[in-house]
GROMACS .gro file of N, CA, C and O in nm:
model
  336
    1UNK      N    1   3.656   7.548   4.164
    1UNK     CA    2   3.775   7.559   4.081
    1UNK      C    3   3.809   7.422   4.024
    1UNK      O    4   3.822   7.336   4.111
    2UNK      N    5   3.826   7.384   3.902
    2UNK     CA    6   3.866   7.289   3.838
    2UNK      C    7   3.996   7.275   3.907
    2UNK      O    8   4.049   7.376   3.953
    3UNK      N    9   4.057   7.149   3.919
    3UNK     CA   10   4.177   7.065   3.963
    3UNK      C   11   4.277   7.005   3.885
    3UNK      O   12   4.382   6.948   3.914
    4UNK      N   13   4.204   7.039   3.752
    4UNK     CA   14   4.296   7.010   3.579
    4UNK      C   15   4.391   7.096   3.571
    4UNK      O   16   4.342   7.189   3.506
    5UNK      N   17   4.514   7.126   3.601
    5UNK     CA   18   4.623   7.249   3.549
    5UNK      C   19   4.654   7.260   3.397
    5UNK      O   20   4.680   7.176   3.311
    6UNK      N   21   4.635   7.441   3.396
    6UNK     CA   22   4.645   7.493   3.264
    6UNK      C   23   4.790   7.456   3.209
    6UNK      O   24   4.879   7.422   3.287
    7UNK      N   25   4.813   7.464   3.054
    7UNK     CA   26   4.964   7.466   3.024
    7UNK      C   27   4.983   7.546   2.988
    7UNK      O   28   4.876   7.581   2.940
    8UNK      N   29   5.065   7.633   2.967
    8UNK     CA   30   5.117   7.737   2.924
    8UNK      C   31   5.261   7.714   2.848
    8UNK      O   32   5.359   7.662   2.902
    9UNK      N   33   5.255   7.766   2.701
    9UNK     CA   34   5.321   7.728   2.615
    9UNK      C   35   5.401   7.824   2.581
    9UNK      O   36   5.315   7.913   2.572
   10UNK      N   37   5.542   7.898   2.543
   10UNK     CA   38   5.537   8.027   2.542
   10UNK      C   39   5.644   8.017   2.408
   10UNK      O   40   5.716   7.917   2.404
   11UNK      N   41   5.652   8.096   2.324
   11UNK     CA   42   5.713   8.103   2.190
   11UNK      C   43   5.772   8.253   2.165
   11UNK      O   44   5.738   8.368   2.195
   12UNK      N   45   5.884   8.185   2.092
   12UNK     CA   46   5.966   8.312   2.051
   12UNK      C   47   6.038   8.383   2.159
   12UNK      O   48   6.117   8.344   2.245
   13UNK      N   49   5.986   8.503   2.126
   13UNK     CA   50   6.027   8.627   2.240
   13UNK      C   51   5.966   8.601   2.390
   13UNK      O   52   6.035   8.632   2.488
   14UNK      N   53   5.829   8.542   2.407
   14UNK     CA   54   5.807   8.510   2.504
   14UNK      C   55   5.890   8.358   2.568
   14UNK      O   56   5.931   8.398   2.678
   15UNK      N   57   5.912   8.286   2.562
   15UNK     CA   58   6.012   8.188   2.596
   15UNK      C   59   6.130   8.240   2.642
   15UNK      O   60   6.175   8.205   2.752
   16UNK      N   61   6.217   8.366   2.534
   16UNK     CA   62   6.327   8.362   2.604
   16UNK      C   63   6.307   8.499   2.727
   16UNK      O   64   6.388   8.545   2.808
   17UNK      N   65   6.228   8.520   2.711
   17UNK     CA   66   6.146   8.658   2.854
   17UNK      C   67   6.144   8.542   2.983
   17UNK      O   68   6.225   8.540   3.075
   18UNK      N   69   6.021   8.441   2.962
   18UNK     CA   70   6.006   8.340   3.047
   18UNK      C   71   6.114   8.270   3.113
   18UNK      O   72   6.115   8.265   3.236
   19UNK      N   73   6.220   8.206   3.034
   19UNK     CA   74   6.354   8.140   3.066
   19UNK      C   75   6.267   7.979   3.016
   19UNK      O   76   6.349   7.887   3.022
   20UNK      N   77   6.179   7.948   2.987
   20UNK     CA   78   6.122   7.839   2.936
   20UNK      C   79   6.032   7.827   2.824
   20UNK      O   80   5.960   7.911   2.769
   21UNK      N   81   6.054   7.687   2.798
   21UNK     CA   82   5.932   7.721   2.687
   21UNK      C   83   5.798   7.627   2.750
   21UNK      O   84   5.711   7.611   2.664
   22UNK      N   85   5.774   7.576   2.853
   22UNK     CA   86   5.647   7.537   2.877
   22UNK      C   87   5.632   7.530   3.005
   22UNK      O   88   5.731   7.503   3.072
   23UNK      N   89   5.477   7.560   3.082
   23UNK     CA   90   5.509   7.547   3.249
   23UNK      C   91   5.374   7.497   3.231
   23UNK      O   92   5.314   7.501   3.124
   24UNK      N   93   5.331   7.452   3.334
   24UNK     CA   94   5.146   7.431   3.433
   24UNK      C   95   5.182   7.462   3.557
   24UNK      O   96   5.286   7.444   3.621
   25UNK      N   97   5.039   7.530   3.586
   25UNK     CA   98   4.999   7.662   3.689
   25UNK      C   99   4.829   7.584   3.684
   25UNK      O  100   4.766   7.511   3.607
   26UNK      N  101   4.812   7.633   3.779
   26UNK     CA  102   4.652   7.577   3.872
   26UNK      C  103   4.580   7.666   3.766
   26UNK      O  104   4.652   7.759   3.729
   27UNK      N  105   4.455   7.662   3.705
   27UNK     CA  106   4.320   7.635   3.639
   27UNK      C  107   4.278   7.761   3.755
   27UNK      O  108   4.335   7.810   3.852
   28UNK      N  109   4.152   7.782   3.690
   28UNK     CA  110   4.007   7.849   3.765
   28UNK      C  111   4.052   8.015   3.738
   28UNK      O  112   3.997   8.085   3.823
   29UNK      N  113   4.108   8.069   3.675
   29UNK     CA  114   4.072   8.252   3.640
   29UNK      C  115   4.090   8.243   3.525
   29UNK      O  116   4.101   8.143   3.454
   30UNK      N  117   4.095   8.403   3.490
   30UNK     CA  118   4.083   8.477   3.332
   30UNK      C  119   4.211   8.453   3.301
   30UNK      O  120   4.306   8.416   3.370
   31UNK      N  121   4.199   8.480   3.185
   31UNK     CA  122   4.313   8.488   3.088
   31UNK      C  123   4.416   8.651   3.174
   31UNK      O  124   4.536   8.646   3.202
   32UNK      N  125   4.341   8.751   3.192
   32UNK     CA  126   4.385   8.902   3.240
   32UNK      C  127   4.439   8.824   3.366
   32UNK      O  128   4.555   8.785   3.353
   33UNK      N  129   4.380   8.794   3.482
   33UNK     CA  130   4.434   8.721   3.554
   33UNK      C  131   4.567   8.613   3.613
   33UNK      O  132   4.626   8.594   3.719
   34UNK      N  133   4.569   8.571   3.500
   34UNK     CA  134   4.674   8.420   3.457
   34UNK      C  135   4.832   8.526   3.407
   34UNK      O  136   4.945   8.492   3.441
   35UNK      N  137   4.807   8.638   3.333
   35UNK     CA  138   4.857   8.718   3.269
   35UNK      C  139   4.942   8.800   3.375
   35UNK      O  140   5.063   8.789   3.357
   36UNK      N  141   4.912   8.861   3.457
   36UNK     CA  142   4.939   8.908   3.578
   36UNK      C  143   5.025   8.813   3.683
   36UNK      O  144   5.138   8.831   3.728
   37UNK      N  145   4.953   8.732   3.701
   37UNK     CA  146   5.093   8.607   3.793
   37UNK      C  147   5.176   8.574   3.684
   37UNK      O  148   5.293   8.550   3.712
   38UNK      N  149   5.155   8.570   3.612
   38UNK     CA  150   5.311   8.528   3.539
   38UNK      C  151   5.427   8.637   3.515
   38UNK      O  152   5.550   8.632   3.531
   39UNK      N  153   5.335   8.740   3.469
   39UNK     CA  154   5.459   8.837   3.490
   39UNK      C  155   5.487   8.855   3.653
   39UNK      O  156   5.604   8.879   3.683
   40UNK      N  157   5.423   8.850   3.724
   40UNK     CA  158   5.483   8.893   3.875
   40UNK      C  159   5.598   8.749   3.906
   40UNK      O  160   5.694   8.761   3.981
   41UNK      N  161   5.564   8.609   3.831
   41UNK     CA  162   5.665   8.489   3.842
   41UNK      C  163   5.823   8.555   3.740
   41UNK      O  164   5.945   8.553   3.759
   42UNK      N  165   5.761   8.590   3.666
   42UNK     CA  166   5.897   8.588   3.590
   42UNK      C  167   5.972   8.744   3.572
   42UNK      O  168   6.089   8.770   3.544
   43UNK      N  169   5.895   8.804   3.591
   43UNK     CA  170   6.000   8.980   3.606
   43UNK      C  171   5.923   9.032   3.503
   43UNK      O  172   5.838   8.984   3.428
   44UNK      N  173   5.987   9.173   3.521
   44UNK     CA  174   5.967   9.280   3.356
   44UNK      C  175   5.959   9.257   3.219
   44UNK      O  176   5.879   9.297   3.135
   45UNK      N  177   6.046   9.193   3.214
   45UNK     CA  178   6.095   9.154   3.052
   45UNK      C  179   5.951   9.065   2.986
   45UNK      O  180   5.906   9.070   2.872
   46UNK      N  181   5.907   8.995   3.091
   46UNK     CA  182   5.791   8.887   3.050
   46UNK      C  183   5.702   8.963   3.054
   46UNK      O  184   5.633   8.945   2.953
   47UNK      N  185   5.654   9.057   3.128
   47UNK     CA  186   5.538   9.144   3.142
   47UNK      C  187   5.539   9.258   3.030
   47UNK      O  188   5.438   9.326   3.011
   48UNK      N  189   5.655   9.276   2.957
   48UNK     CA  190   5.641   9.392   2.859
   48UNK      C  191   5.615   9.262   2.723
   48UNK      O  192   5.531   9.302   2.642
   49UNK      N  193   5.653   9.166   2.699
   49UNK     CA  194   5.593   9.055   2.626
   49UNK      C  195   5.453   9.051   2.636
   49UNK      O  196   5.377   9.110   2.559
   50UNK      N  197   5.410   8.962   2.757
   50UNK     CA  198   5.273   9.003   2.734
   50UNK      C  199   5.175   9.075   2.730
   50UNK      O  200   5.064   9.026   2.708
   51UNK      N  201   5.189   9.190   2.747
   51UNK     CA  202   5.145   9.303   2.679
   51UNK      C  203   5.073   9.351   2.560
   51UNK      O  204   4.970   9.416   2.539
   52UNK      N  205   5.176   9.289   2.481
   52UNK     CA  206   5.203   9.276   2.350
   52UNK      C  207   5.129   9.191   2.226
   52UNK      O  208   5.088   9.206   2.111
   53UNK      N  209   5.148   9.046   2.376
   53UNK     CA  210   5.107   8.915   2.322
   53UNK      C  211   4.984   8.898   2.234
   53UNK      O  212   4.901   8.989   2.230
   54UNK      N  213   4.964   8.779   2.157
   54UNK     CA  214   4.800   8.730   2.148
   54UNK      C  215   4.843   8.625   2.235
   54UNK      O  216   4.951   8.613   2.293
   55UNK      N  217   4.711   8.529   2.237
   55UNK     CA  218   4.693   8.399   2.328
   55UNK      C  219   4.562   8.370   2.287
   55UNK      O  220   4.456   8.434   2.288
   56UNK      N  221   4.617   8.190   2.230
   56UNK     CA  222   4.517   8.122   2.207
   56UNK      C  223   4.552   7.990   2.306
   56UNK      O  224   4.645   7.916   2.337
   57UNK      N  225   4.400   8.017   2.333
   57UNK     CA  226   4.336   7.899   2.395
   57UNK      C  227   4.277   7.799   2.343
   57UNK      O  228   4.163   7.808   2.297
   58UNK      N  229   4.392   7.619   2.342
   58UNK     CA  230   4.323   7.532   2.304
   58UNK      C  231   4.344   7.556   2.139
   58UNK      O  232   4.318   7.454   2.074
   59UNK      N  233   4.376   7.641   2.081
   59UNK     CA  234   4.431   7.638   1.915
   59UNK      C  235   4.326   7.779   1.934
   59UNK      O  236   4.289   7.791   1.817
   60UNK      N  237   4.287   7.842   1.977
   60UNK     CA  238   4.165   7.946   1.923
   60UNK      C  239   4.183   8.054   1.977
   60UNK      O  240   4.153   8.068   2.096
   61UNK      N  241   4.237   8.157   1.901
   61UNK     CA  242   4.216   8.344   1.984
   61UNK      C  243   4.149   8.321   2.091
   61UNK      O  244   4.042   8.260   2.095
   62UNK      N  245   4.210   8.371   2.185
   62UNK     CA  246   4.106   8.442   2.290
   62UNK      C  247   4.070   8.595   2.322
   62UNK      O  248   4.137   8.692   2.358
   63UNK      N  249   3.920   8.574   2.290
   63UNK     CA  250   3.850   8.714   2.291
   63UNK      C  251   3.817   8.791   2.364
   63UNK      O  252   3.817   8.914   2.348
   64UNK      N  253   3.770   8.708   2.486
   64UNK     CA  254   3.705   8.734   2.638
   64UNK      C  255   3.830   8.692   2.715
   64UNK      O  256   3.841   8.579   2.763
   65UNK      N  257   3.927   8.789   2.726
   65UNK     CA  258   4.004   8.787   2.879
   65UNK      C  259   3.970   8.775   3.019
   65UNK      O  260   4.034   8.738   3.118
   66UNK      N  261   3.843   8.820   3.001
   66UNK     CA  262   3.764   8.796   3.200
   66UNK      C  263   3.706   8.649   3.158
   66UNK      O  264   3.724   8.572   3.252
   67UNK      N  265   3.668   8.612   3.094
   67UNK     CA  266   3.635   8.449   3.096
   67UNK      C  267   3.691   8.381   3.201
   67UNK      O  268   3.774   8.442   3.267
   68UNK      N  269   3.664   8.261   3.232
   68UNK     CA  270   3.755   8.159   3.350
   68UNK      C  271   3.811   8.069   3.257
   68UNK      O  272   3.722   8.025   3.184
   69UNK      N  273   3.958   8.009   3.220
   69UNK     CA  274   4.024   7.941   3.174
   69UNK      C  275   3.999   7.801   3.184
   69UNK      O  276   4.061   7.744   3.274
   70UNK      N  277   3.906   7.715   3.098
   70UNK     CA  278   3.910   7.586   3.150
   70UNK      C  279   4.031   7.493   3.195
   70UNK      O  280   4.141   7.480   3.141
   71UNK      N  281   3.970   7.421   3.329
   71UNK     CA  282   4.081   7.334   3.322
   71UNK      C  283   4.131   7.242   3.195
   71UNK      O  284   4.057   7.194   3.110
   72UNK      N  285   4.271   7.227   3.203
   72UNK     CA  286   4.312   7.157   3.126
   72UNK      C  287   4.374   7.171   2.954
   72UNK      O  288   4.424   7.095   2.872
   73UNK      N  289   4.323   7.360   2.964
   73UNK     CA  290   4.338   7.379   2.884
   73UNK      C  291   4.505   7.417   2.824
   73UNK      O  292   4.601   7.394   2.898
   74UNK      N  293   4.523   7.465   2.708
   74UNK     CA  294   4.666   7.473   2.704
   74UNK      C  295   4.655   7.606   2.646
   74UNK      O  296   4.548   7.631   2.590
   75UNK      N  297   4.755   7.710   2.650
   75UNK     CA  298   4.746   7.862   2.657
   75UNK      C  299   4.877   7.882   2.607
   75UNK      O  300   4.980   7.872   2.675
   76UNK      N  301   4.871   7.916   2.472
   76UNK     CA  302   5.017   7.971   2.404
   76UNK      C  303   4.997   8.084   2.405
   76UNK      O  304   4.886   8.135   2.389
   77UNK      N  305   5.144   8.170   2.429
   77UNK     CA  306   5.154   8.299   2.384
   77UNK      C  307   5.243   8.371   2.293
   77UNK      O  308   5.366   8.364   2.299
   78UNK      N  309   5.183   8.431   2.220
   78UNK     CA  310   5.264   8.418   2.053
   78UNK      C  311   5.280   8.620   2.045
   78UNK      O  312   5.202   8.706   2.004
   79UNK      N  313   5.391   8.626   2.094
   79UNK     CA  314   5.440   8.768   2.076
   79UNK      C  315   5.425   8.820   1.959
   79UNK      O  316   5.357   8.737   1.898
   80UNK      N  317   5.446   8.904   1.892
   80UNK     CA  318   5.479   9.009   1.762
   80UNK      C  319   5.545   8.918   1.706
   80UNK      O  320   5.584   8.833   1.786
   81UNK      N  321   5.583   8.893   1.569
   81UNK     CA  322   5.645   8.796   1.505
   81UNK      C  323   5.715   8.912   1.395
   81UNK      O  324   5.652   8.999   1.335
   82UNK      N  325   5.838   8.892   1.387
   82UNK     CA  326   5.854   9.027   1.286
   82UNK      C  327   5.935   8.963   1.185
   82UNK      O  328   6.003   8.860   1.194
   83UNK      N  329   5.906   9.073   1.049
   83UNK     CA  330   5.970   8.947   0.920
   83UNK      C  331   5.859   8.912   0.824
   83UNK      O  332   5.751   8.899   0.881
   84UNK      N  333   5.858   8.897   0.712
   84UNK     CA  334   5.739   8.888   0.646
   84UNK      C  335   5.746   8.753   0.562
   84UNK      O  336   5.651   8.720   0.491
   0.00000   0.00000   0.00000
């Protein structure tokens, strides 16, 4: 397991679900993974967010959710954006 902690960046609707807008959490699983402890950290409201969510990793979609998250990387999650 890498020893680099992920960041996690969270915007919009996800921020005010979260109660923050940025945390780090320990490195080494999937994106599906990472996804799951956070909603079990932060309640319902965050878990019906990400759901929803996209998430890019490092500036780039992520495609492969079972992938392992490099350390160090940074992980925004960008809810539904509504409004044109």
């Amino acid at each position: 397991m890498d020893p680099t902690p992920l960041t996690i960046r969270y915007f919009a609707g996800a921020r005010a679900a979260a109660g923050r807008s940025e945390e780090v959490t320990a490195a080494g699983r999937s994106l599906d993974e990472l996804t799951v402890e956070l909603a079990q950290r932060h309640g319902d409201r965050l878990a019906s967010v990400l759901r929803v969510a996209s998430f890019l990793v490092d500036g780039i979609t992520c495609h492969d959710r079972q992938a392992p998250l490099p350390g160090g990387a940074t992980i925004d999650v960008l809810p539904p954006f509504a409004g044109g």
